[in-house]
Backbone as ProteinMPNN parsed JSONL, in Angstrom:
{"seq_chain_A": "MSSSSFELNKIAGAVLGTLMLSLGLGIVSGEYFKSEKPAKAGYELPDAAPAAAGAPAAAQDPPLAEVLAKASAERGAAIFKKCGACHTDDKGGKNGVGPNLFGVIGGPKGHKDDFAYSDAVKALHDKGETWSADDFYHFIKGPQAFIKGTKMTFVGLPKPQDRADVLLYLNSQSDKPIDLPKS", "coords_chain_A": {"N_chain_A": [[0.846, -1.165, 0.0], [0.592, 2.155, -0.839], [1.921, 5.278, 0.365], [0.525, 7.513, -0.491], [-2.107, 6.636, -0.997], [-2.751, 5.985, 1.579], [-2.777, 8.516, 2.748], [-4.93, 9.629, 1.34], [-6.978, 8.013, 2.313], [-6.988, 8.821, 4.994], [-7.831, 11.481, 4.734], [-10.378, 11.129, 3.532], [-11.586, 9.706, 5.592], [-11.568, 11.659, 7.611], [-13.272, 13.584, 6.495], [-15.69, 12.09, 6.255], [-16.041, 11.472, 8.972], [-16.447, 14.03, 10.043], [-18.837, 14.726, 8.746], [-20.549, 12.751, 9.82], [-20.452, 13.464, 12.525], [-21.602, 16.031, 12.393], [-24.184, 15.361, 11.464], [-25.058, 13.757, 13.595], [-25.002, 15.646, 15.725], [-26.962, 17.388, 14.778], [-29.258, 15.755, 14.929], [-29.36, 15.209, 17.713], [-29.563, 17.854, 18.768], [-31.978, 18.589, 17.593], [-33.777, 16.951, 18.95], [-33.402, 17.873, 21.549], [-34.122, 20.596, 21.436], [-36.793, 20.479, 20.718], [-39.926, 21.532, 19.422], [-43.372, 21.931, 20.018], [-46.099, 21.515, 17.74], [-48.415, 24.099, 17.13], [-51.925, 24.052, 17.997], [-53.521, 25.549, 16.366], [-52.635, 27.17, 13.452], [-50.699, 30.173, 13.007], [-51.167, 33.488, 14.464], [-53.072, 34.718, 17.183], [-55.034, 37.517, 16.913], [-55.889, 40.462, 18.627], [-59.286, 41.486, 19.164], [-61.048, 44.398, 18.018], [-60.991, 47.101, 20.314], [-63.365, 46.606, 22.735], [-66.378, 48.325, 23.674], [-66.788, 49.928, 26.85], [-68.228, 48.067, 29.539], [-71.687, 48.097, 29.461], [-71.722, 50.563, 28.24], [-72.748, 52.43, 25.365], [-71.994, 51.361, 21.991], [-71.374, 53.436, 20.311], [-70.122, 55.257, 21.926], [-67.424, 55.577, 21.62], [-67.069, 57.041, 19.379], [-68.083, 60.201, 17.888], [-71.581, 61.103, 18.079], [-73.653, 59.7, 15.526], [-75.501, 61.39, 14.195], [-74.332, 63.864, 14.612], [-71.908, 63.778, 13.095], [-72.995, 63.293, 10.618], [-74.247, 65.699, 10.101], [-72.241, 67.248, 9.117], [-71.553, 65.898, 6.881], [-70.709, 64.952, 3.498], [-71.887, 64.035, 0.39], [-70.395, 64.138, -1.928], [-67.718, 64.017, -1.035], [-67.963, 61.5, 0.057], [-68.348, 59.947, -2.265], [-65.818, 60.172, -3.378], [-64.261, 58.933, -1.402], [-65.394, 56.436, -1.507], [-64.185, 55.313, -3.684], [-62.059, 53.808, -2.789], [-63.398, 51.569, -1.972], [-64.272, 50.676, -4.357], [-62.557, 48.837, -5.473], [-63.493, 46.372, -4.841], [-66.284, 46.528, -4.789], [-69.262, 47.557, -6.588], [-71.479, 50.323, -7.242], [-73.576, 51.086, -8.76], [-76.905, 51.105, -10.121], [-78.178, 47.95, -10.757], [-75.667, 47.034, -11.167], [-72.814, 44.842, -11.502], [-71.71, 42.251, -9.258], [-68.599, 42.272, -7.556], [-65.593, 41.309, -6.124], [-66.778, 41.781, -3.772], [-70.275, 42.353, -2.912], [-72.575, 44.172, -5.101], [-73.423, 47.443, -4.138], [-75.653, 49.066, -4.461], [-78.503, 50.461, -3.118], [-78.06, 49.39, -0.606], [-78.15, 50.594, 1.987], [-80.547, 50.583, 4.415], [-81.586, 48.348, 3.32], [-81.844, 44.703, 3.406], [-79.458, 42.859, 5.378], [-77.003, 41.133, 3.655], [-78.063, 41.521, 1.085], [-78.002, 40.869, -1.655], [-79.085, 38.396, -3.751], [-77.583, 36.969, -5.539], [-75.003, 36.715, -4.615], [-72.297, 35.207, -2.864], [-72.377, 35.186, 0.314], [-70.735, 35.266, 3.557], [-71.219, 32.795, 6.152], [-71.838, 34.104, 8.512], [-72.98, 36.563, 7.725], [-75.121, 35.592, 6.242], [-76.617, 34.447, 8.3], [-77.484, 36.743, 9.683], [-79.054, 37.86, 7.698], [-81.016, 35.882, 7.499], [-82.241, 36.26, 9.937], [-83.605, 38.505, 9.427], [-82.434, 41.006, 9.627], [-81.621, 44.42, 8.916], [-79.677, 46.905, 7.117], [-79.204, 49.412, 8.997], [-78.587, 52.943, 9.329], [-76.859, 53.429, 11.48], [-75.801, 50.845, 12.008], [-74.413, 50.334, 9.572], [-72.568, 52.431, 9.579], [-70.962, 51.725, 11.779], [-70.111, 49.203, 10.944], [-68.45, 49.678, 8.689], [-66.341, 50.79, 9.971], [-64.848, 48.761, 11.09], [-65.076, 45.939, 9.688], [-64.573, 43.174, 10.377], [-64.619, 43.23, 13.16], [-67.205, 44.063, 13.669], [-68.977, 42.213, 12.446], [-68.412, 39.179, 13.254], [-66.673, 36.723, 11.544], [-67.222, 37.534, 8.968], [-66.5, 37.606, 5.465], [-65.365, 39.806, 4.478], [-62.439, 41.506, 4.084], [-61.471, 44.047, 4.348], [-59.813, 46.574, 6.124], [-61.085, 48.74, 7.267], [-62.608, 52.019, 7.868], [-61.278, 54.323, 9.823], [-61.834, 57.01, 10.525], [-64.476, 58.912, 11.752], [-65.814, 60.927, 10.222], [-65.206, 60.274, 7.564], [-66.563, 57.84, 7.363], [-69.206, 58.693, 7.74], [-69.506, 60.298, 5.487], [-69.301, 58.37, 3.412], [-71.511, 56.807, 4.077], [-73.624, 58.676, 3.676], [-73.289, 59.088, 0.927], [-73.705, 56.431, -0.131], [-76.323, 56.057, 0.707], [-77.592, 57.777, -0.982], [-77.373, 56.381, -3.289], [-79.655, 54.771, -4.179], [-82.975, 53.548, -4.785], [-84.785, 54.024, -2.846], [-83.903, 55.971, -0.622], [-83.071, 56.121, 2.874], [-84.299, 57.889, 5.78], [-81.92, 59.726, 7.409], [-80.263, 60.019, 10.616], [-80.691, 63.122, 12.34], [-79.185, 65.977, 13.834]], "CA_chain_A": [[0.0, 0.0, 0.0], [1.448, 3.325, -0.942], [1.628, 6.308, 1.354], [-0.44, 8.46, -1.032], [-3.447, 6.112, -0.771], [-2.974, 6.085, 3.017], [-3.131, 9.918, 2.981], [-6.282, 9.807, 0.825], [-7.887, 7.355, 3.263], [-7.089, 9.68, 6.179], [-8.646, 12.648, 4.358], [-11.753, 10.654, 3.363], [-12.073, 9.382, 6.94], [-11.814, 12.914, 8.325], [-14.473, 14.189, 5.914], [-16.832, 11.277, 6.679], [-16.2, 11.651, 10.418], [-17.036, 15.355, 10.253], [-20.232, 14.654, 8.314], [-21.291, 11.952, 10.804], [-20.558, 14.269, 13.731], [-22.6, 17.079, 12.122], [-25.496, 14.714, 11.418], [-25.388, 13.358, 14.966], [-25.312, 16.848, 16.496], [-28.255, 17.875, 14.298], [-30.309, 14.903, 15.497], [-29.415, 15.437, 19.161], [-30.092, 19.194, 19.056], [-33.377, 18.578, 17.196], [-34.537, 16.347, 20.055], [-33.271, 18.714, 22.738], [-34.86, 21.843, 21.219], [-38.039, 20.112, 20.044], [-41.061, 22.409, 19.707], [-44.663, 21.328, 19.699], [-46.886, 22.234, 16.751], [-49.606, 24.7, 17.737], [-53.199, 23.471, 17.571], [-54.02, 26.393, 15.284], [-51.523, 27.903, 12.85], [-50.809, 31.631, 13.007], [-51.237, 34.216, 15.719], [-54.367, 35.294, 17.537], [-55.005, 38.974, 16.959], [-56.957, 40.959, 19.489], [-60.413, 42.155, 18.515], [-61.079, 45.838, 18.252], [-61.295, 47.351, 21.715], [-64.811, 46.687, 22.96], [-66.846, 49.436, 24.497], [-66.866, 49.608, 28.268], [-69.458, 47.335, 29.871], [-72.864, 48.941, 29.658], [-71.645, 51.796, 27.452], [-73.129, 52.184, 23.973], [-70.869, 51.19, 21.075], [-71.056, 54.724, 19.706], [-69.441, 56.125, 22.885], [-66.055, 55.779, 21.174], [-67.149, 57.981, 18.263], [-69.149, 61.2, 18.054], [-72.882, 60.586, 17.635], [-73.796, 59.649, 14.07], [-76.201, 62.589, 13.722], [-73.377, 64.978, 14.655], [-70.99, 63.729, 11.95], [-73.805, 63.387, 9.398], [-74.55, 67.11, 9.869], [-71.118, 67.801, 8.359], [-71.223, 64.938, 5.83], [-70.803, 65.37, 2.102], [-71.989, 62.904, -0.54], [-69.298, 64.251, -2.885], [-66.537, 63.424, -0.38], [-68.257, 60.072, 0.177], [-68.086, 59.321, -3.566], [-64.365, 60.084, -3.538], [-63.766, 57.919, -0.463], [-65.912, 55.145, -1.974], [-63.274, 54.765, -4.693], [-61.306, 52.746, -2.104], [-64.299, 50.408, -1.949], [-64.493, 50.277, -5.742], [-61.716, 47.699, -5.841], [-64.276, 45.149, -4.601], [-67.727, 46.768, -4.898], [-69.835, 48.549, -7.496], [-72.58, 51.001, -6.553], [-74.56, 51.53, -9.736], [-78.121, 50.293, -10.159], [-78.034, 46.803, -11.644], [-74.245, 46.741, -11.354], [-72.371, 43.487, -11.208], [-70.922, 42.001, -8.055], [-67.173, 42.071, -7.762], [-65.156, 40.48, -5.003], [-67.869, 42.037, -2.836], [-71.55, 42.558, -3.61], [-72.966, 45.499, -5.557], [-73.964, 48.118, -2.959], [-76.781, 49.942, -4.753], [-79.655, 50.193, -2.253], [-77.687, 48.613, 0.587], [-78.583, 51.272, 3.209], [-81.968, 50.338, 4.638], [-81.917, 47.028, 2.784], [-81.474, 43.587, 4.273], [-78.056, 42.428, 5.412], [-76.949, 40.06, 2.671], [-79.157, 41.96, 0.215], [-77.895, 40.386, -3.038], [-79.325, 36.957, -3.848], [-76.596, 36.34, -6.42], [-73.659, 36.839, -4.043], [-72.0, 34.175, -1.858], [-71.997, 35.819, 1.587], [-70.244, 34.386, 4.621], [-72.283, 32.238, 6.993], [-72.195, 35.11, 9.519], [-73.894, 37.526, 7.097], [-76.338, 34.832, 5.907], [-77.391, 34.289, 9.539], [-78.133, 38.034, 9.93], [-80.092, 37.967, 6.669], [-82.09, 34.96, 7.879], [-82.938, 36.856, 11.091], [-84.356, 39.662, 8.932], [-81.765, 42.268, 9.978], [-81.384, 45.36, 7.823], [-78.567, 47.833, 7.294], [-79.558, 50.744, 9.488], [-77.483, 53.896, 9.173], [-75.931, 53.211, 12.594], [-75.083, 49.584, 11.788], [-73.48, 50.471, 8.461], [-71.536, 53.348, 10.055], [-70.038, 50.972, 12.627], [-69.567, 48.093, 10.163], [-67.315, 50.092, 7.853], [-65.222, 51.143, 10.843], [-64.062, 47.534, 11.218], [-66.005, 44.859, 9.341], [-64.305, 41.935, 11.121], [-65.024, 43.421, 14.554], [-68.657, 44.256, 13.745], [-69.605, 40.926, 12.115], [-67.41, 38.121, 13.39], [-66.826, 35.69, 10.529], [-67.466, 38.058, 7.625], [-65.404, 37.376, 4.522], [-64.822, 41.107, 4.077], [-61.122, 41.658, 4.701], [-61.117, 45.464, 4.413], [-59.455, 46.944, 7.491], [-62.075, 49.691, 7.766], [-62.376, 53.464, 7.813], [-61.26, 54.718, 11.231], [-62.298, 58.377, 10.764], [-65.934, 59.006, 11.746], [-66.318, 61.771, 9.135], [-65.121, 59.497, 6.323], [-67.647, 56.856, 7.387], [-70.465, 59.42, 7.542], [-69.531, 60.709, 4.083], [-69.615, 57.182, 2.602], [-72.9, 56.458, 4.396], [-74.48, 59.627, 2.974], [-73.178, 58.795, -0.496], [-74.379, 55.171, -0.472], [-77.764, 56.236, 0.903], [-78.088, 58.436, -2.197], [-77.328, 55.379, -4.353], [-80.784, 53.899, -3.854], [-84.3, 53.98, -5.233], [-85.523, 54.405, -1.636], [-82.986, 56.381, 0.453], [-83.712, 56.178, 4.182], [-84.081, 59.119, 6.528], [-80.732, 59.586, 8.255], [-80.393, 60.779, 11.871], [-80.362, 64.554, 12.298], [-78.869, 66.479, 15.182]], "C_chain_A": [[0.888, 1.223, 0.0], [1.026, 4.371, 0.069], [0.615, 7.321, 0.835], [-1.866, 7.936, -0.846], [-3.787, 6.152, 0.713], [-3.398, 7.511, 3.387], [-4.558, 10.198, 2.504], [-7.306, 9.177, 1.768], [-8.064, 8.194, 4.52], [-7.986, 10.885, 5.893], [-10.114, 12.241, 4.222], [-12.36, 10.317, 4.726], [-12.388, 10.64, 7.735], [-13.091, 13.591, 7.814], [-15.706, 13.424, 6.363], [-17.093, 11.419, 8.175], [-16.856, 12.984, 10.75], [-18.509, 15.363, 9.866], [-21.079, 13.876, 9.321], [-21.48, 12.728, 12.105], [-21.608, 15.369, 13.549], [-24.002, 16.504, 12.109], [-25.941, 14.32, 12.828], [-25.759, 14.551, 15.828], [-26.657, 17.441, 16.074], [-29.406, 17.079, 14.884], [-30.47, 15.156, 16.989], [-30.001, 16.808, 19.476], [-31.559, 19.301, 18.657], [-34.269, 17.98, 18.276], [-34.53, 17.252, 21.286], [-34.119, 19.985, 22.616], [-36.178, 21.599, 20.482], [-39.153, 21.086, 20.426], [-42.332, 21.713, 19.262], [-45.371, 22.173, 18.651], [-48.094, 22.845, 17.449], [-50.875, 24.033, 17.2], [-53.76, 24.236, 16.373], [-52.851, 27.212, 14.755], [-51.764, 29.407, 12.925], [-50.855, 32.209, 14.409], [-52.652, 34.709, 15.951], [-54.199, 36.805, 17.609], [-56.135, 39.451, 17.845], [-58.061, 41.601, 18.664], [-60.28, 43.647, 18.756], [-61.502, 46.067, 19.694], [-62.797, 47.474, 21.92], [-65.165, 47.892, 23.814], [-66.898, 48.986, 25.954], [-68.216, 48.953, 28.559], [-70.595, 48.311, 30.14], [-72.854, 50.224, 28.843], [-72.076, 51.499, 26.023], [-71.901, 52.117, 23.081], [-70.436, 52.527, 20.49], [-70.313, 55.656, 20.664], [-68.006, 56.424, 22.448], [-65.986, 56.802, 20.036], [-68.16, 59.066, 18.591], [-70.477, 60.589, 17.6], [-73.009, 60.691, 16.112], [-74.456, 60.918, 13.53], [-75.249, 63.782, 13.656], [-72.434, 64.957, 13.446], [-71.747, 63.782, 10.624], [-74.143, 64.836, 9.068], [-73.457, 67.775, 9.03], [-70.762, 66.935, 7.147], [-71.448, 65.51, 4.439], [-70.845, 64.119, 1.221], [-70.857, 62.94, -1.566], [-68.008, 63.673, -2.299], [-66.733, 61.912, -0.253], [-67.996, 59.329, -1.122], [-66.589, 59.162, -3.793], [-63.778, 59.005, -2.629], [-64.201, 56.528, -0.919], [-65.019, 54.522, -3.044], [-62.376, 53.69, -4.088], [-62.099, 51.448, -2.13], [-64.482, 49.828, -3.345], [-63.602, 49.143, -6.213], [-62.498, 46.389, -5.718], [-65.763, 45.309, -4.889], [-68.057, 47.717, -6.045], [-71.016, 49.173, -6.764], [-73.645, 51.502, -7.518], [-75.75, 50.567, -9.775], [-77.953, 49.178, -11.191], [-76.596, 46.412, -11.9], [-73.898, 45.327, -10.934], [-71.674, 43.43, -9.849], [-69.462, 41.896, -8.467], [-66.724, 41.04, -6.739], [-66.195, 40.602, -3.889], [-69.143, 42.31, -3.613], [-71.707, 43.995, -4.114], [-73.693, 46.169, -4.384], [-75.101, 49.096, -3.262], [-77.958, 49.525, -3.865], [-79.332, 49.436, -0.978], [-78.209, 49.256, 1.877], [-80.106, 51.139, 3.322], [-82.427, 48.99, 4.121], [-81.48, 45.922, 3.735], [-79.97, 43.327, 4.256], [-77.983, 41.188, 4.539], [-78.006, 40.289, 1.605], [-79.114, 41.418, -1.212], [-78.047, 38.867, -3.077], [-78.258, 36.24, -4.666], [-75.162, 36.51, -5.923], [-73.485, 35.805, -2.938], [-71.475, 34.84, -0.581], [-71.427, 34.779, 2.553], [-71.438, 33.874, 5.423], [-72.756, 33.261, 8.026], [-73.202, 36.116, 8.943], [-75.206, 36.829, 6.721], [-77.236, 34.685, 7.136], [-78.13, 35.586, 9.868], [-79.272, 38.253, 8.934], [-81.297, 37.101, 7.058], [-82.891, 35.463, 9.082], [-83.769, 38.071, 10.671], [-83.719, 41.0, 9.271], [-81.521, 43.118, 8.734], [-80.197, 46.266, 8.153], [-79.103, 49.198, 7.704], [-78.352, 51.653, 9.265], [-76.428, 53.645, 10.248], [-75.122, 51.925, 12.405], [-74.037, 49.723, 10.691], [-72.292, 51.356, 8.852], [-70.496, 52.607, 10.9], [-69.399, 49.796, 11.885], [-68.349, 48.532, 9.372], [-66.153, 50.638, 8.677], [-64.281, 49.956, 10.968], [-64.963, 46.338, 10.945], [-65.811, 43.579, 10.163], [-64.73, 42.052, 12.581], [-66.541, 43.509, 14.68], [-69.417, 42.966, 13.455], [-68.512, 39.868, 12.144], [-67.683, 37.046, 12.336], [-67.14, 36.211, 9.143], [-66.252, 37.765, 6.745], [-64.734, 38.69, 4.125], [-63.52, 41.357, 4.822], [-60.666, 43.111, 4.803], [-60.882, 45.851, 5.866], [-60.435, 47.952, 8.087], [-61.655, 51.137, 7.593], [-62.411, 53.976, 9.242], [-61.858, 56.098, 11.509], [-63.822, 58.444, 10.68], [-66.481, 59.828, 10.573], [-66.268, 61.043, 7.799], [-66.266, 58.492, 6.241], [-68.996, 57.524, 7.154], [-70.605, 59.866, 6.095], [-69.909, 59.533, 3.177], [-71.064, 56.761, 2.83], [-73.872, 57.371, 3.642], [-74.468, 59.347, 1.473], [-73.945, 57.521, -0.859], [-75.883, 55.255, -0.246], [-78.38, 56.915, -0.329], [-78.106, 57.475, -3.383], [-78.426, 54.343, -4.094], [-82.055, 54.449, -4.485], [-85.126, 54.484, -4.056], [-84.54, 54.795, -0.527], [-83.75, 56.47, 1.781], [-83.48, 57.554, 4.801], [-82.921, 58.872, 7.477], [-80.923, 60.426, 9.525], [-79.954, 62.23, 11.703], [-80.098, 65.015, 13.727], [-79.816, 67.578, 15.598]], "O_chain_A": [[1.842, 1.301, 0.774], [-0.099, 4.348, 0.57], [-0.092, 7.936, 1.633], [-2.763, 8.729, -0.561], [-4.947, 6.327, 1.085], [-4.271, 7.701, 4.234], [-5.31, 10.911, 3.168], [-8.376, 9.742, 1.995], [-9.167, 8.274, 5.059], [-8.809, 11.258, 6.728], [-10.997, 12.928, 4.735], [-13.528, 10.616, 4.976], [-13.381, 10.677, 8.461], [-13.887, 14.105, 8.599], [-16.677, 14.036, 6.809], [-18.248, 11.478, 8.598], [-17.715, 13.061, 11.629], [-19.336, 15.938, 10.573], [-22.194, 14.286, 9.642], [-22.544, 12.66, 12.72], [-22.412, 15.613, 14.448], [-24.918, 17.094, 12.682], [-27.095, 14.539, 13.197], [-26.728, 14.487, 16.586], [-27.408, 17.939, 16.913], [-30.417, 17.652, 15.291], [-31.591, 15.301, 17.478], [-30.851, 16.922, 20.36], [-32.318, 20.023, 19.304], [-35.387, 18.448, 18.492], [-35.541, 17.376, 21.979], [-34.76, 20.4, 23.582], [-36.618, 22.445, 19.703], [-39.312, 21.428, 21.597], [-42.356, 21.001, 18.258], [-45.265, 23.4, 18.661], [-48.732, 22.186, 18.271], [-50.888, 23.514, 16.084], [-54.388, 23.657, 15.487], [-52.154, 27.874, 15.524], [-52.91, 29.857, 12.907], [-50.616, 31.519, 15.399], [-53.348, 35.077, 15.005], [-53.311, 37.303, 18.301], [-57.23, 38.89, 17.81], [-57.811, 42.181, 17.608], [-59.497, 44.092, 19.594], [-62.296, 45.297, 20.235], [-63.434, 48.353, 21.338], [-64.344, 48.401, 24.576], [-67.036, 47.797, 26.241], [-69.216, 49.251, 27.906], [-70.467, 49.23, 30.948], [-73.875, 50.908, 28.76], [-71.795, 50.414, 25.515], [-70.881, 52.741, 23.375], [-69.255, 52.726, 20.205], [-69.91, 56.746, 20.258], [-67.433, 57.429, 22.869], [-64.922, 57.364, 19.778], [-69.003, 58.885, 19.469], [-70.479, 59.645, 16.81], [-72.533, 61.647, 15.499], [-74.014, 61.461, 12.517], [-75.349, 64.612, 12.753], [-72.187, 65.999, 12.838], [-71.214, 64.257, 9.622], [-74.31, 65.181, 7.898], [-73.717, 68.746, 8.319], [-69.777, 67.209, 6.461], [-72.256, 66.415, 4.234], [-69.966, 63.261, 1.294], [-70.406, 61.891, -2.026], [-67.292, 62.932, -2.972], [-65.791, 61.139, -0.432], [-67.483, 58.21, -1.104], [-66.139, 58.15, -4.33], [-62.899, 58.251, -3.045], [-63.468, 55.555, -0.741], [-65.095, 53.317, -3.282], [-61.97, 52.761, -4.786], [-61.536, 50.365, -2.289], [-64.803, 48.65, -3.505], [-63.869, 48.545, -7.255], [-62.199, 45.415, -6.408], [-66.437, 44.327, -5.201], [-67.249, 48.564, -6.423], [-71.501, 48.619, -5.777], [-74.526, 52.266, -7.124], [-75.613, 49.375, -9.499], [-77.629, 49.433, -12.351], [-76.32, 45.562, -12.747], [-74.588, 44.704, -10.127], [-71.129, 44.422, -9.364], [-69.139, 41.484, -9.582], [-67.391, 40.029, -6.518], [-66.454, 39.646, -3.159], [-69.107, 42.48, -4.831], [-71.056, 44.914, -3.616], [-74.495, 45.524, -3.709], [-75.474, 49.882, -2.392], [-78.358, 48.361, -3.869], [-80.231, 48.895, -0.335], [-78.664, 48.545, 2.772], [-80.844, 51.54, 2.422], [-83.525, 48.536, 4.442], [-80.825, 46.18, 4.745], [-79.3, 43.547, 3.247], [-78.812, 40.287, 4.668], [-78.755, 39.376, 1.256], [-80.118, 41.504, -1.919], [-77.235, 38.14, -2.505], [-78.052, 35.038, -4.503], [-74.217, 36.456, -6.71], [-74.41, 35.554, -2.165], [-70.269, 35.031, -0.425], [-71.619, 33.575, 2.38], [-72.526, 34.448, 5.376], [-73.935, 33.288, 8.379], [-74.17, 36.476, 9.614], [-76.281, 37.411, 6.865], [-78.459, 34.785, 7.035], [-79.285, 35.541, 10.29], [-80.328, 38.772, 9.295], [-82.446, 37.533, 6.957], [-84.069, 35.137, 9.232], [-84.544, 38.602, 11.467], [-84.39, 42.03, 9.211], [-81.251, 42.602, 7.649], [-79.774, 46.374, 9.304], [-79.417, 50.034, 6.856], [-77.237, 51.181, 9.04], [-75.232, 53.649, 9.954], [-73.91, 51.912, 12.616], [-72.9, 49.28, 10.857], [-71.15, 51.064, 8.497], [-69.295, 52.834, 10.754], [-68.258, 49.434, 12.174], [-67.325, 47.847, 9.374], [-65.087, 50.92, 8.128], [-63.061, 50.119, 10.953], [-65.55, 45.782, 11.872], [-66.789, 42.971, 10.598], [-65.158, 41.063, 13.177], [-67.104, 43.078, 15.686], [-70.392, 42.655, 14.138], [-67.779, 39.69, 11.171], [-68.794, 36.524, 12.248], [-67.312, 35.418, 8.218], [-65.123, 37.688, 7.229], [-63.667, 38.689, 3.511], [-63.503, 41.413, 6.052], [-59.572, 43.374, 5.301], [-61.67, 45.492, 6.742], [-60.591, 48.002, 9.307], [-60.52, 51.442, 7.228], [-63.491, 54.056, 9.827], [-62.343, 56.341, 12.614], [-64.403, 58.077, 9.658], [-67.503, 59.464, 9.992], [-67.183, 61.177, 6.987], [-66.869, 58.313, 5.182], [-69.842, 56.978, 6.445], [-71.7, 59.818, 5.534], [-70.739, 59.68, 2.28], [-71.764, 56.401, 1.884], [-74.831, 56.893, 3.038], [-75.514, 59.367, 0.826], [-74.749, 57.529, -1.791], [-76.645, 54.586, -0.944], [-79.534, 56.664, -0.676], [-78.786, 57.732, -4.376], [-78.139, 53.177, -3.823], [-82.194, 55.655, -4.69], [-86.054, 55.274, -4.234], [-84.357, 54.028, 0.419], [-84.922, 56.845, 1.808], [-82.578, 58.287, 4.394], [-82.939, 57.92, 8.257], [-81.65, 61.419, 9.515], [-78.976, 62.524, 11.015], [-80.694, 64.523, 14.686], [-79.695, 68.112, 16.7]]}, "name": "protein", "num_of_chains": 1, "seq": "MSSSSFELNKIAGAVLGTLMLSLGLGIVSGEYFKSEKPAKAGYELPDAAPAAAGAPAAAQDPPLAEVLAKASAERGAAIFKKCGACHTDDKGGKNGVGPNLFGVIGGPKGHKDDFAYSDAVKALHDKGETWSADDFYHFIKGPQAFIKGTKMTFVGLPKPQDRADVLLYLNSQSDKPIDLPKS"}
């Protein structure tokens, strides 16, 4: 046996030994630092801050009538453009990712028969609930907080005036606009 093959065997043995040591350390550390899979993937996010016990939900915002007194349908139309990515608002308009919103204010929750609403919205529809001005105003503040289980992923409009403007605008997009609260 020549000394060069002996040197090659030593090098190959060192490489294989290093690989075996690395593999062994990986297995041992994997067992030592083992983590359990969570029952539910992801992180739980807190709900929107609930109103204090016994306090009306509107206590966090100015009264609807107060912000409606300063509302503008023109500003509402401009703000509604954000909604236009998912919704249309013209009479007889097609549904998009979200339902067409013509006549939504004062109409039943889940008002479009040809749209696949979430089970949460279907349940409200089945109870006969309608979109009052107050409900819609609070819904667009945070859809997920207002109707748990809605498919609507829009984060919401935090500014009360923006919500009042959109409400006034969408109320005008109807054959039967409802009377809105006055201060």
